[in-house]
C-alpha cells in the first residue's frame, strides 16, 4: 500500500518542490488548509478544508479523515504550522516533535528560557507583555542597541532595532500599531508577548538540518545578508565561507540548541550570529529554511536532497545528507527603496542567459503595489535570481552580475 503523507498548507508556488518531491517518492499526498492553490493540484491526491489556525477544529476534521485514509506522516514547511503538526503527530501516533518541543520552537520566549536553562549560548533577554512601562524598564536593563520583537512571528516581521533611548517610544508605538493580527495573522500567535534582547553584532548564518529518530543530521551552513533597517534578508549563499574551527563551533552550538528544544523527526533551521564572544543562537525553527535554501541551494551545491530527507524523517525512515559534490549556490533579491506602484522593469531580458543562472523570477509585476515596513512586512522584495558556481565566491559574484543591470521603476 502507498504510504500517505499529510502536508499542512500549500500556500505559494515557491514551495512547489516540496510537494513534487513527495510525489517522486511515490507517496499519496493530502493537504489540509483553508484552500488549495491551483498550482499545487497536480501534486495533491486529497484536499482537506480546515482553518489550520484553529488546532481543535483541525484535529476534529482529521480524526474523521484518518479513519478512512490513515496518515503515515505529517509535515510542514511553515513556522505557523509547527505546533499544529506536533498535535497531529501526537493524536495519531506519528513520528514528530512533541507538543512541548514544538511550542519551544514557535514561542521565542520559551525558546530563550530553555536555552538559558541548558547553558546554550544566546543573547541576554527580558520577556515583557508589551506595556510601555515594562519596555522602558527592560531597555534600561538590557542596554542599547537592543532588539524589540514579538515572540510568535517569523520572517523578521515586527523585529525592530532600537539604537538609543530617544528611539524607544516611537518604536513601541510602531509595534502597537503595525504588529497586530489585523495587519498580519502571524501576529495572532502569543499576543502581547515580546522580547527585549541585546543586539548581537557579527556575521549571521543559518545551520540547516533534519532530526530523525533522535539523531541530528546537519546539511551545512548558509551565509546570509539582511537589510539593516528591517532585517529582511536579500541574499543567501551556500555553503558559508568560514574557517573549519568556526564551522565546528556553529555545529556544536546548533546541536546543543536542537537537543535543548527536544525537536525530533522534523527539519530545522537554526539562525546564529558569530560574535566576538562566540556563536550565539538567534532562534531555531522546527522546519526547514525558506527562500529556496533547502529546495535549491543545498541540492545545487552539495547534491543533498534535504527536502526528501525531511519527508523521510516524518515517515520514520532512514535518511542520508552526505554531500555528493562541492560547489556553490546563491540566491539574491532586489529590495525596493520606496513605496509605490511598479511601472516598468528594465534590464531583465537577458538575466536567464547570464553565466550560472538557473532561475529568475519576479515578486512584483508591473502594476503591483509595494508597501514598505512597518506598514507591511516582507512586501518589498521585487525579484530574485538563483545561481550556481564553482564555489561560493563564484556563485555570489555571478548573482551580483546577473542583477547588476536590472532596475525597477516605482512611482
mmCIF file of C-alpha atoms in Angstrom:
data_model
loop_
_atom_site.group_PDB
_atom_site.id
_atom_site.type_symbol
_atom_site.label_atom_id
_atom_site.label_comp_id
_atom_site.label_asym_id
_atom_site.label_seq_id
_atom_site.Cartn_x
_atom_site.Cartn_y
_atom_site.Cartn_z
ATOM 1 C CA UNK A 1 0.000 0.000 0.000
ATOM 2 C CA UNK A 2 1.221 3.519 -0.821
ATOM 3 C CA UNK A 3 2.334 5.487 2.202
ATOM 4 C CA UNK A 4 0.277 8.567 2.956
ATOM 5 C CA UNK A 5 1.703 11.950 3.969
ATOM 6 C CA UNK A 6 -0.230 14.977 5.206
ATOM 7 C CA UNK A 7 1.042 18.464 4.351
ATOM 8 C CA UNK A 8 -0.070 21.493 6.332
ATOM 9 C CA UNK A 9 -0.886 24.148 3.714
ATOM 10 C CA UNK A 10 0.392 24.720 0.193
ATOM 11 C CA UNK A 11 0.460 28.466 0.374
ATOM 12 C CA UNK A 12 2.606 29.699 -2.515
ATOM 13 C CA UNK A 13 4.368 28.353 -5.562
ATOM 14 C CA UNK A 14 7.870 28.796 -4.137
ATOM 15 C CA UNK A 15 7.169 25.598 -2.177
ATOM 16 C CA UNK A 16 6.266 23.575 -5.271
ATOM 17 C CA UNK A 17 9.318 21.346 -4.932
ATOM 18 C CA UNK A 18 8.209 20.134 -1.505
ATOM 19 C CA UNK A 19 5.056 18.606 -2.974
ATOM 20 C CA UNK A 20 6.721 17.307 -6.133
ATOM 21 C CA UNK A 21 9.374 15.578 -4.007
ATOM 22 C CA UNK A 22 6.674 13.712 -2.108
ATOM 23 C CA UNK A 23 5.133 12.547 -5.377
ATOM 24 C CA UNK A 24 8.558 11.490 -6.678
ATOM 25 C CA UNK A 25 8.809 9.279 -3.581
ATOM 26 C CA UNK A 26 5.592 7.570 -4.634
ATOM 27 C CA UNK A 27 3.550 8.890 -1.717
ATOM 28 C CA UNK A 28 -0.144 9.621 -1.522
ATOM 29 C CA UNK A 29 -0.284 13.358 -0.755
ATOM 30 C CA UNK A 30 -3.011 15.088 1.240
ATOM 31 C CA UNK A 31 -3.022 18.802 2.030
ATOM 32 C CA UNK A 32 -5.023 20.425 4.804
ATOM 33 C CA UNK A 33 -5.695 24.150 4.767
ATOM 34 C CA UNK A 34 -8.304 26.823 4.072
ATOM 35 C CA UNK A 35 -7.811 26.469 0.306
ATOM 36 C CA UNK A 36 -5.759 24.630 -2.308
ATOM 37 C CA UNK A 37 -3.905 26.836 -4.812
ATOM 38 C CA UNK A 38 -4.279 25.898 -8.482
ATOM 39 C CA UNK A 39 -0.543 25.366 -8.983
ATOM 40 C CA UNK A 40 -0.480 22.603 -6.336
ATOM 41 C CA UNK A 41 -3.382 20.499 -7.588
ATOM 42 C CA UNK A 42 -1.233 18.346 -9.893
ATOM 43 C CA UNK A 43 0.664 17.028 -6.846
ATOM 44 C CA UNK A 44 -2.231 16.605 -4.404
ATOM 45 C CA UNK A 45 -4.365 13.483 -4.180
ATOM 46 C CA UNK A 46 -6.692 14.708 -1.426
ATOM 47 C CA UNK A 47 -7.508 18.203 -0.160
ATOM 48 C CA UNK A 48 -8.941 18.622 3.337
ATOM 49 C CA UNK A 49 -10.510 22.008 4.015
ATOM 50 C CA UNK A 50 -9.965 23.405 7.513
ATOM 51 C CA UNK A 51 -8.903 26.543 9.364
ATOM 52 C CA UNK A 52 -5.415 25.430 10.374
ATOM 53 C CA UNK A 53 -5.104 28.383 12.741
ATOM 54 C CA UNK A 54 -7.701 26.528 14.858
ATOM 55 C CA UNK A 55 -5.996 23.373 16.169
ATOM 56 C CA UNK A 56 -9.122 21.835 17.705
ATOM 57 C CA UNK A 57 -11.165 22.278 14.545
ATOM 58 C CA UNK A 58 -8.291 20.872 12.506
ATOM 59 C CA UNK A 59 -7.976 17.797 14.709
ATOM 60 C CA UNK A 60 -11.727 17.223 14.585
ATOM 61 C CA UNK A 61 -11.677 17.218 10.778
ATOM 62 C CA UNK A 62 -8.609 14.992 10.604
ATOM 63 C CA UNK A 63 -9.960 12.362 13.015
ATOM 64 C CA UNK A 64 -12.740 11.521 10.570
ATOM 65 C CA UNK A 65 -10.386 11.562 7.625
ATOM 66 C CA UNK A 66 -7.737 9.429 9.325
ATOM 67 C CA UNK A 67 -10.272 6.633 9.906
ATOM 68 C CA UNK A 68 -10.740 6.221 6.154
ATOM 69 C CA UNK A 69 -7.231 7.020 4.919
ATOM 70 C CA UNK A 70 -4.696 6.705 7.772
ATOM 71 C CA UNK A 71 -1.710 9.021 7.658
ATOM 72 C CA UNK A 72 1.844 7.688 7.853
ATOM 73 C CA UNK A 73 3.449 11.082 8.386
ATOM 74 C CA UNK A 74 2.676 14.787 8.775
ATOM 75 C CA UNK A 75 4.864 17.706 7.727
ATOM 76 C CA UNK A 76 5.036 21.473 7.338
ATOM 77 C CA UNK A 77 7.416 23.961 5.803
ATOM 78 C CA UNK A 78 5.826 26.950 7.587
ATOM 79 C CA UNK A 79 6.504 28.368 11.050
ATOM 80 C CA UNK A 80 2.846 28.871 11.821
ATOM 81 C CA UNK A 81 2.079 25.162 11.424
ATOM 82 C CA UNK A 82 4.891 23.706 13.548
ATOM 83 C CA UNK A 83 2.635 23.371 16.596
ATOM 84 C CA UNK A 84 -0.421 22.010 14.746
ATOM 85 C CA UNK A 85 1.805 19.369 13.120
ATOM 86 C CA UNK A 86 3.043 18.279 16.559
ATOM 87 C CA UNK A 87 -0.553 17.998 17.773
ATOM 88 C CA UNK A 88 -1.469 15.844 14.767
ATOM 89 C CA UNK A 89 1.607 13.639 15.224
ATOM 90 C CA UNK A 90 0.677 13.132 18.877
ATOM 91 C CA UNK A 91 -3.006 12.468 18.100
ATOM 92 C CA UNK A 92 -2.287 9.771 15.501
ATOM 93 C CA UNK A 93 0.964 8.397 16.951
ATOM 94 C CA UNK A 94 3.088 9.596 14.012
ATOM 95 C CA UNK A 95 6.812 10.487 14.022
ATOM 96 C CA UNK A 96 7.264 14.107 15.043
ATOM 97 C CA UNK A 97 8.289 16.561 17.711
ATOM 98 C CA UNK A 98 6.394 16.592 20.982
ATOM 99 C CA UNK A 99 3.879 19.366 21.561
ATOM 100 C CA UNK A 100 6.237 20.809 24.186
ATOM 101 C CA UNK A 101 9.166 20.867 21.752
ATOM 102 C CA UNK A 102 7.052 22.469 19.021
ATOM 103 C CA UNK A 103 5.896 25.195 21.414
ATOM 104 C CA UNK A 104 9.516 25.939 22.286
ATOM 105 C CA UNK A 105 10.382 26.231 18.599
ATOM 106 C CA UNK A 106 7.496 28.618 17.927
ATOM 107 C CA UNK A 107 7.465 30.773 21.064
ATOM 108 C CA UNK A 108 10.759 32.671 21.162
ATOM 109 C CA UNK A 109 10.333 33.348 24.866
ATOM 110 C CA UNK A 110 10.005 29.646 25.729
ATOM 111 C CA UNK A 111 12.973 29.014 23.463
ATOM 112 C CA UNK A 112 15.093 31.558 25.300
ATOM 113 C CA UNK A 113 14.101 30.046 28.665
ATOM 114 C CA UNK A 114 15.225 26.538 27.739
ATOM 115 C CA UNK A 115 18.426 27.749 26.073
ATOM 116 C CA UNK A 116 19.261 29.651 29.254
ATOM 117 C CA UNK A 117 18.424 26.613 31.403
ATOM 118 C CA UNK A 118 20.718 24.382 29.310
ATOM 119 C CA UNK A 119 23.522 26.981 29.073
ATOM 120 C CA UNK A 120 23.295 27.201 25.276
ATOM 121 C CA UNK A 121 24.819 30.481 24.003
ATOM 122 C CA UNK A 122 22.140 33.113 23.328
ATOM 123 C CA UNK A 123 21.654 36.862 23.773
ATOM 124 C CA UNK A 124 20.655 38.491 27.033
ATOM 125 C CA UNK A 125 16.866 38.895 27.044
ATOM 126 C CA UNK A 126 13.855 40.029 29.040
ATOM 127 C CA UNK A 127 10.262 38.947 28.371
ATOM 128 C CA UNK A 128 7.574 41.636 28.612
ATOM 129 C CA UNK A 129 3.833 41.881 27.969
ATOM 130 C CA UNK A 130 4.148 44.934 25.758
ATOM 131 C CA UNK A 131 3.294 47.801 28.077
ATOM 132 C CA UNK A 132 5.346 50.956 27.749
ATOM 133 C CA UNK A 133 6.483 50.856 31.382
ATOM 134 C CA UNK A 134 7.751 47.283 31.033
ATOM 135 C CA UNK A 135 9.598 48.101 27.820
ATOM 136 C CA UNK A 136 11.217 51.151 29.369
ATOM 137 C CA UNK A 137 12.492 49.151 32.339
ATOM 138 C CA UNK A 138 13.674 46.248 30.187
ATOM 139 C CA UNK A 139 15.525 48.544 27.813
ATOM 140 C CA UNK A 140 17.342 50.175 30.706
ATOM 141 C CA UNK A 141 18.459 46.759 31.950
ATOM 142 C CA UNK A 142 19.429 45.289 28.543
ATOM 143 C CA UNK A 143 21.094 48.447 27.237
ATOM 144 C CA UNK A 144 21.403 49.921 23.748
ATOM 145 C CA UNK A 145 21.382 48.991 20.949
ATOM 146 C CA UNK A 146 18.660 46.418 21.507
ATOM 147 C CA UNK A 147 16.156 44.276 19.628
ATOM 148 C CA UNK A 148 12.425 44.504 20.351
ATOM 149 C CA UNK A 149 10.261 41.784 18.783
ATOM 150 C CA UNK A 150 7.088 39.699 19.207
ATOM 151 C CA UNK A 151 7.645 36.110 20.316
ATOM 152 C CA UNK A 152 5.413 34.401 17.751
ATOM 153 C CA UNK A 153 6.100 35.992 14.363
ATOM 154 C CA UNK A 154 8.505 34.845 11.648
ATOM 155 C CA UNK A 155 10.430 36.101 8.585
ATOM 156 C CA UNK A 156 11.694 39.091 10.625
ATOM 157 C CA UNK A 157 8.179 40.505 10.877
ATOM 158 C CA UNK A 158 7.885 43.018 13.704
ATOM 159 C CA UNK A 159 11.592 42.930 14.530
ATOM 160 C CA UNK A 160 12.883 46.397 15.447
ATOM 161 C CA UNK A 161 16.370 47.576 16.305
ATOM 162 C CA UNK A 162 16.464 50.420 18.820
ATOM 163 C CA UNK A 163 19.732 52.348 18.756
ATOM 164 C CA UNK A 164 19.126 54.749 21.626
ATOM 165 C CA UNK A 165 16.663 55.793 24.302
ATOM 166 C CA UNK A 166 15.107 58.503 22.103
ATOM 167 C CA UNK A 167 14.038 55.826 19.598
ATOM 168 C CA UNK A 168 12.348 53.627 22.183
ATOM 169 C CA UNK A 169 8.927 55.311 22.441
ATOM 170 C CA UNK A 170 8.457 55.717 18.655
ATOM 171 C CA UNK A 171 9.425 52.052 18.173
ATOM 172 C CA UNK A 172 6.940 50.916 20.817
ATOM 173 C CA UNK A 173 4.213 52.944 19.075
ATOM 174 C CA UNK A 174 5.057 51.289 15.745
ATOM 175 C CA UNK A 175 4.865 47.864 17.335
ATOM 176 C CA UNK A 176 1.465 48.590 18.844
ATOM 177 C CA UNK A 177 0.136 49.988 15.562
ATOM 178 C CA UNK A 178 1.565 47.678 12.923
ATOM 179 C CA UNK A 179 2.421 44.315 14.529
ATOM 180 C CA UNK A 180 -1.186 43.238 15.042
ATOM 181 C CA UNK A 181 -3.341 40.314 13.833
ATOM 182 C CA UNK A 182 -5.347 42.824 11.818
ATOM 183 C CA UNK A 183 -2.285 43.631 9.693
ATOM 184 C CA UNK A 184 -0.873 40.081 9.564
ATOM 185 C CA UNK A 185 -2.231 36.837 11.039
ATOM 186 C CA UNK A 186 1.282 35.835 12.154
ATOM 187 C CA UNK A 187 0.891 38.374 14.972
ATOM 188 C CA UNK A 188 -2.099 36.429 16.325
ATOM 189 C CA UNK A 189 0.265 33.905 17.902
ATOM 190 C CA UNK A 190 1.116 34.648 21.554
ATOM 191 C CA UNK A 191 -0.456 38.094 21.562
ATOM 192 C CA UNK A 192 1.005 40.643 23.963
ATOM 193 C CA UNK A 193 4.241 38.683 24.415
ATOM 194 C CA UNK A 194 7.503 40.345 23.412
ATOM 195 C CA UNK A 195 11.228 40.038 23.895
ATOM 196 C CA UNK A 196 13.752 42.764 24.563
ATOM 197 C CA UNK A 197 17.200 41.439 23.657
ATOM 198 C CA UNK A 198 20.722 42.693 23.412
ATOM 199 C CA UNK A 199 21.716 43.430 19.829
ATOM 200 C CA UNK A 200 24.340 40.917 18.718
ATOM 201 C CA UNK A 201 26.955 42.299 16.360
ATOM 202 C CA UNK A 202 28.572 39.879 13.932
ATOM 203 C CA UNK A 203 28.063 37.697 10.867
ATOM 204 C CA UNK A 204 24.670 35.985 10.604
ATOM 205 C CA UNK A 205 24.434 32.430 9.316
ATOM 206 C CA UNK A 206 21.938 29.605 9.416
ATOM 207 C CA UNK A 207 22.565 25.918 10.024
ATOM 208 C CA UNK A 208 20.292 23.626 8.021
ATOM 209 C CA UNK A 209 19.395 20.092 9.011
ATOM 210 C CA UNK A 210 16.959 17.326 9.894
ATOM 211 C CA UNK A 211 16.387 15.449 13.157
ATOM 212 C CA UNK A 212 15.342 11.822 12.727
ATOM 213 C CA UNK A 213 14.851 9.204 15.461
ATOM 214 C CA UNK A 214 16.770 11.411 17.873
ATOM 215 C CA UNK A 215 19.778 11.849 15.579
ATOM 216 C CA UNK A 216 20.756 15.292 14.309
ATOM 217 C CA UNK A 217 21.766 15.407 10.637
ATOM 218 C CA UNK A 218 23.390 18.687 9.540
ATOM 219 C CA UNK A 219 23.426 19.546 5.831
ATOM 220 C CA UNK A 220 25.617 22.635 6.121
ATOM 221 C CA UNK A 221 25.728 26.358 6.846
ATOM 222 C CA UNK A 222 24.189 29.201 4.846
ATOM 223 C CA UNK A 223 25.763 32.647 4.709
ATOM 224 C CA UNK A 224 23.203 35.465 4.978
ATOM 225 C CA UNK A 225 22.819 39.162 4.202
ATOM 226 C CA UNK A 226 19.952 41.303 5.537
ATOM 227 C CA UNK A 227 18.683 44.853 5.254
ATOM 228 C CA UNK A 228 19.939 46.659 8.367
ATOM 229 C CA UNK A 229 16.751 48.662 8.852
ATOM 230 C CA UNK A 230 14.144 45.901 8.631
ATOM 231 C CA UNK A 231 16.198 42.683 8.862
ATOM 232 C CA UNK A 232 14.726 41.446 5.573
ATOM 233 C CA UNK A 233 17.182 39.012 4.017
ATOM 234 C CA UNK A 234 18.294 39.886 0.498
ATOM 235 C CA UNK A 235 20.948 37.235 -0.141
ATOM 236 C CA UNK A 236 21.824 33.682 0.896
ATOM 237 C CA UNK A 237 24.878 31.711 -0.215
ATOM 238 C CA UNK A 238 25.699 28.067 0.407
ATOM 239 C CA UNK A 239 27.987 26.754 1.765
ATOM 240 C CA UNK A 240 29.125 29.579 4.047
ATOM 241 C CA UNK A 241 32.764 30.628 3.680
ATOM 242 C CA UNK A 242 34.041 30.031 7.203
ATOM 243 C CA UNK A 243 37.134 28.602 8.887
ATOM 244 C CA UNK A 244 36.715 24.969 9.938
ATOM 245 C CA UNK A 245 37.055 25.923 13.603
ATOM 246 C CA UNK A 246 34.071 28.279 13.308
ATOM 247 C CA UNK A 247 32.080 25.680 11.371
ATOM 248 C CA UNK A 248 32.560 23.121 14.141
ATOM 249 C CA UNK A 249 31.602 25.675 16.795
ATOM 250 C CA UNK A 250 28.401 26.514 14.896
ATOM 251 C CA UNK A 251 27.576 22.832 14.564
ATOM 252 C CA UNK A 252 28.116 22.238 18.275
ATOM 253 C CA UNK A 253 26.017 25.213 19.400
ATOM 254 C CA UNK A 254 23.268 24.168 16.984
ATOM 255 C CA UNK A 255 23.289 20.599 18.271
ATOM 256 C CA UNK A 256 23.026 21.867 21.837
ATOM 257 C CA UNK A 257 20.117 24.094 20.855
ATOM 258 C CA UNK A 258 18.196 21.407 18.974
ATOM 259 C CA UNK A 259 18.701 18.997 21.884
ATOM 260 C CA UNK A 260 17.561 21.646 24.371
ATOM 261 C CA UNK A 261 14.333 22.218 22.444
ATOM 262 C CA UNK A 262 13.937 18.421 22.116
ATOM 263 C CA UNK A 263 12.988 18.599 18.440
ATOM 264 C CA UNK A 264 12.669 15.265 16.646
ATOM 265 C CA UNK A 265 11.572 13.876 13.285
ATOM 266 C CA UNK A 266 11.465 17.285 11.626
ATOM 267 C CA UNK A 267 13.582 19.729 9.691
ATOM 268 C CA UNK A 268 15.309 22.605 11.469
ATOM 269 C CA UNK A 269 16.682 25.991 10.506
ATOM 270 C CA UNK A 270 18.955 27.468 13.176
ATOM 271 C CA UNK A 271 19.902 31.132 12.875
ATOM 272 C CA UNK A 272 23.066 32.202 14.680
ATOM 273 C CA UNK A 273 25.319 35.240 14.982
ATOM 274 C CA UNK A 274 29.086 34.783 15.058
ATOM 275 C CA UNK A 275 30.020 37.336 17.730
ATOM 276 C CA UNK A 276 33.372 38.242 19.278
ATOM 277 C CA UNK A 277 32.292 36.168 22.292
ATOM 278 C CA UNK A 278 31.489 33.135 20.131
ATOM 279 C CA UNK A 279 28.499 31.864 18.159
ATOM 280 C CA UNK A 280 25.077 32.525 19.709
ATOM 281 C CA UNK A 281 21.625 31.340 18.727
ATOM 282 C CA UNK A 282 19.111 33.871 17.459
ATOM 283 C CA UNK A 283 16.412 31.230 17.092
ATOM 284 C CA UNK A 284 15.773 27.685 15.864
ATOM 285 C CA UNK A 285 12.776 26.943 13.670
ATOM 286 C CA UNK A 286 11.220 23.485 13.774
ATOM 287 C CA UNK A 287 11.019 23.299 9.981
ATOM 288 C CA UNK A 288 13.390 23.628 7.033
ATOM 289 C CA UNK A 289 14.701 27.004 5.936
ATOM 290 C CA UNK A 290 12.854 29.015 3.286
ATOM 291 C CA UNK A 291 13.970 31.335 0.477
ATOM 292 C CA UNK A 292 14.964 28.315 -1.673
ATOM 293 C CA UNK A 293 17.843 27.463 0.683
ATOM 294 C CA UNK A 294 16.751 23.880 1.177
ATOM 295 C CA UNK A 295 14.854 23.321 -2.072
ATOM 296 C CA UNK A 296 17.571 24.731 -4.354
ATOM 297 C CA UNK A 297 20.824 25.996 -2.836
ATOM 298 C CA UNK A 298 21.789 22.876 -0.869
ATOM 299 C CA UNK A 299 20.983 20.413 -3.694
ATOM 300 C CA UNK A 300 22.787 22.626 -6.227
ATOM 301 C CA UNK A 301 25.909 22.999 -4.102
ATOM 302 C CA UNK A 302 26.145 19.641 -2.327
ATOM 303 C CA UNK A 303 23.793 17.339 -4.213
ATOM 304 C CA UNK A 304 21.995 16.640 -0.922
ATOM 305 C CA UNK A 305 18.206 16.467 -1.134
ATOM 306 C CA UNK A 306 17.280 17.823 2.288
ATOM 307 C CA UNK A 307 13.598 18.167 1.366
ATOM 308 C CA UNK A 308 13.498 14.439 0.623
ATOM 309 C CA UNK A 309 15.347 13.769 3.885
ATOM 310 C CA UNK A 310 12.752 15.788 5.830
ATOM 311 C CA UNK A 311 9.912 13.804 4.276
ATOM 312 C CA UNK A 312 11.650 10.520 5.085
ATOM 313 C CA UNK A 313 12.162 11.663 8.695
ATOM 314 C CA UNK A 314 8.459 12.311 9.290
ATOM 315 C CA UNK A 315 7.716 8.850 7.862
ATOM 316 C CA UNK A 316 10.133 7.294 10.357
ATOM 317 C CA UNK A 317 12.571 6.197 7.652
ATOM 318 C CA UNK A 318 16.354 6.469 7.413
ATOM 319 C CA UNK A 319 17.997 9.341 5.556
ATOM 320 C CA UNK A 320 21.365 10.444 4.225
ATOM 321 C CA UNK A 321 22.600 14.039 3.917
ATOM 322 C CA UNK A 322 26.184 13.235 2.911
ATOM 323 C CA UNK A 323 27.376 15.758 0.262
ATOM 324 C CA UNK A 324 27.695 14.261 -3.211
ATOM 325 C CA UNK A 325 29.645 17.191 -4.651
ATOM 326 C CA UNK A 326 31.178 20.514 -3.573
ATOM 327 C CA UNK A 327 30.092 23.595 -5.485
ATOM 328 C CA UNK A 328 28.442 26.879 -4.551
ATOM 329 C CA UNK A 329 24.958 28.382 -4.883
ATOM 330 C CA UNK A 330 23.424 31.778 -4.189
ATOM 331 C CA UNK A 331 20.039 33.484 -4.228
ATOM 332 C CA UNK A 332 19.927 37.266 -4.430
ATOM 333 C CA UNK A 333 16.871 39.526 -4.124
ATOM 334 C CA UNK A 334 16.394 43.140 -5.139
ATOM 335 C CA UNK A 335 14.625 45.164 -2.434
ATOM 336 C CA UNK A 336 12.525 48.258 -3.044
ATOM 337 C CA UNK A 337 13.710 51.514 -1.545
ATOM 338 C CA UNK A 338 10.319 53.223 -1.536
ATOM 339 C CA UNK A 339 6.598 52.574 -1.660
ATOM 340 C CA UNK A 340 4.576 52.952 -4.831
ATOM 341 C CA UNK A 341 3.421 51.095 -7.916
ATOM 342 C CA UNK A 342 5.705 49.150 -10.248
ATOM 343 C CA UNK A 343 5.587 50.968 -13.586
ATOM 344 C CA UNK A 344 8.370 49.260 -15.527
ATOM 345 C CA UNK A 345 11.128 46.669 -15.393
ATOM 346 C CA UNK A 346 14.409 47.456 -17.135
ATOM 347 C CA UNK A 347 17.284 45.092 -17.975
ATOM 348 C CA UNK A 348 15.522 41.807 -17.287
ATOM 349 C CA UNK A 349 15.542 40.344 -20.815
ATOM 350 C CA UNK A 350 18.879 38.569 -20.657
ATOM 351 C CA UNK A 351 19.122 37.599 -16.988
ATOM 352 C CA UNK A 352 18.452 33.907 -17.696
ATOM 353 C CA UNK A 353 21.309 33.929 -20.211
ATOM 354 C CA UNK A 354 23.843 35.120 -17.665
ATOM 355 C CA UNK A 355 26.515 32.616 -16.532
ATOM 356 C CA UNK A 356 25.354 30.278 -13.771
ATOM 357 C CA UNK A 357 21.737 31.480 -13.630
ATOM 358 C CA UNK A 358 19.258 28.630 -13.116
ATOM 359 C CA UNK A 359 16.155 30.627 -12.142
ATOM 360 C CA UNK A 360 14.949 34.231 -12.302
ATOM 361 C CA UNK A 361 11.519 35.415 -11.167
ATOM 362 C CA UNK A 362 9.548 38.475 -10.150
ATOM 363 C CA UNK A 363 7.991 39.005 -6.734
ATOM 364 C CA UNK A 364 6.368 42.166 -8.090
ATOM 365 C CA UNK A 365 4.877 42.573 -11.566
ATOM 366 C CA UNK A 366 4.076 45.794 -13.429
ATOM 367 C CA UNK A 367 1.034 47.303 -11.745
ATOM 368 C CA UNK A 368 1.705 45.748 -8.344
ATOM 369 C CA UNK A 369 1.749 47.945 -5.251
ATOM 370 C CA UNK A 370 4.736 47.989 -2.902
ATOM 371 C CA UNK A 371 4.293 48.747 0.791
ATOM 372 C CA UNK A 372 7.322 49.311 2.985
ATOM 373 C CA UNK A 373 7.773 48.269 6.623
ATOM 374 C CA UNK A 374 6.327 48.828 9.135
ATOM 375 C CA UNK A 375 3.112 49.444 7.182
ATOM 376 C CA UNK A 376 3.550 45.928 5.798
ATOM 377 C CA UNK A 377 6.370 43.496 6.425
ATOM 378 C CA UNK A 378 8.068 41.386 3.740
ATOM 379 C CA UNK A 379 6.298 43.183 0.887
ATOM 380 C CA UNK A 380 9.231 44.992 -0.692
ATOM 381 C CA UNK A 381 11.171 42.195 -2.352
ATOM 382 C CA UNK A 382 10.999 42.885 -6.078
ATOM 383 C CA UNK A 383 12.687 39.956 -7.851
ATOM 384 C CA UNK A 384 15.314 37.280 -7.320
ATOM 385 C CA UNK A 385 17.873 35.190 -9.125
ATOM 386 C CA UNK A 386 19.216 31.742 -8.211
ATOM 387 C CA UNK A 387 22.747 30.978 -9.366
ATOM 388 C CA UNK A 388 25.221 28.111 -9.168
ATOM 389 C CA UNK A 389 29.002 28.412 -9.324
ATOM 390 C CA UNK A 390 32.233 26.519 -8.982
ATOM 391 C CA UNK A 391 32.300 27.591 -5.339
ATOM 392 C CA UNK A 392 30.513 30.069 -3.081
ATOM 393 C CA UNK A 393 32.629 33.052 -4.171
ATOM 394 C CA UNK A 394 31.850 32.287 -7.805
ATOM 395 C CA UNK A 395 28.125 31.899 -7.127
ATOM 396 C CA UNK A 396 27.920 35.224 -5.248
ATOM 397 C CA UNK A 397 29.815 37.024 -7.985
ATOM 398 C CA UNK A 398 27.542 35.604 -10.681
ATOM 399 C CA UNK A 399 24.406 36.525 -8.737
ATOM 400 C CA UNK A 400 25.580 40.118 -8.379
ATOM 401 C CA UNK A 401 26.444 40.283 -12.075
ATOM 402 C CA UNK A 402 23.112 38.775 -13.113
ATOM 403 C CA UNK A 403 21.155 41.556 -11.391
ATOM 404 C CA UNK A 404 23.643 44.385 -11.985
ATOM 405 C CA UNK A 405 21.616 45.997 -14.778
ATOM 406 C CA UNK A 406 18.129 45.174 -13.514
ATOM 407 C CA UNK A 407 16.058 48.173 -12.496
ATOM 408 C CA UNK A 408 12.508 48.518 -11.210
ATOM 409 C CA UNK A 409 10.746 51.830 -11.869
ATOM 410 C CA UNK A 410 8.452 52.647 -8.945
ATOM 411 C CA UNK A 411 6.149 55.666 -8.917
#
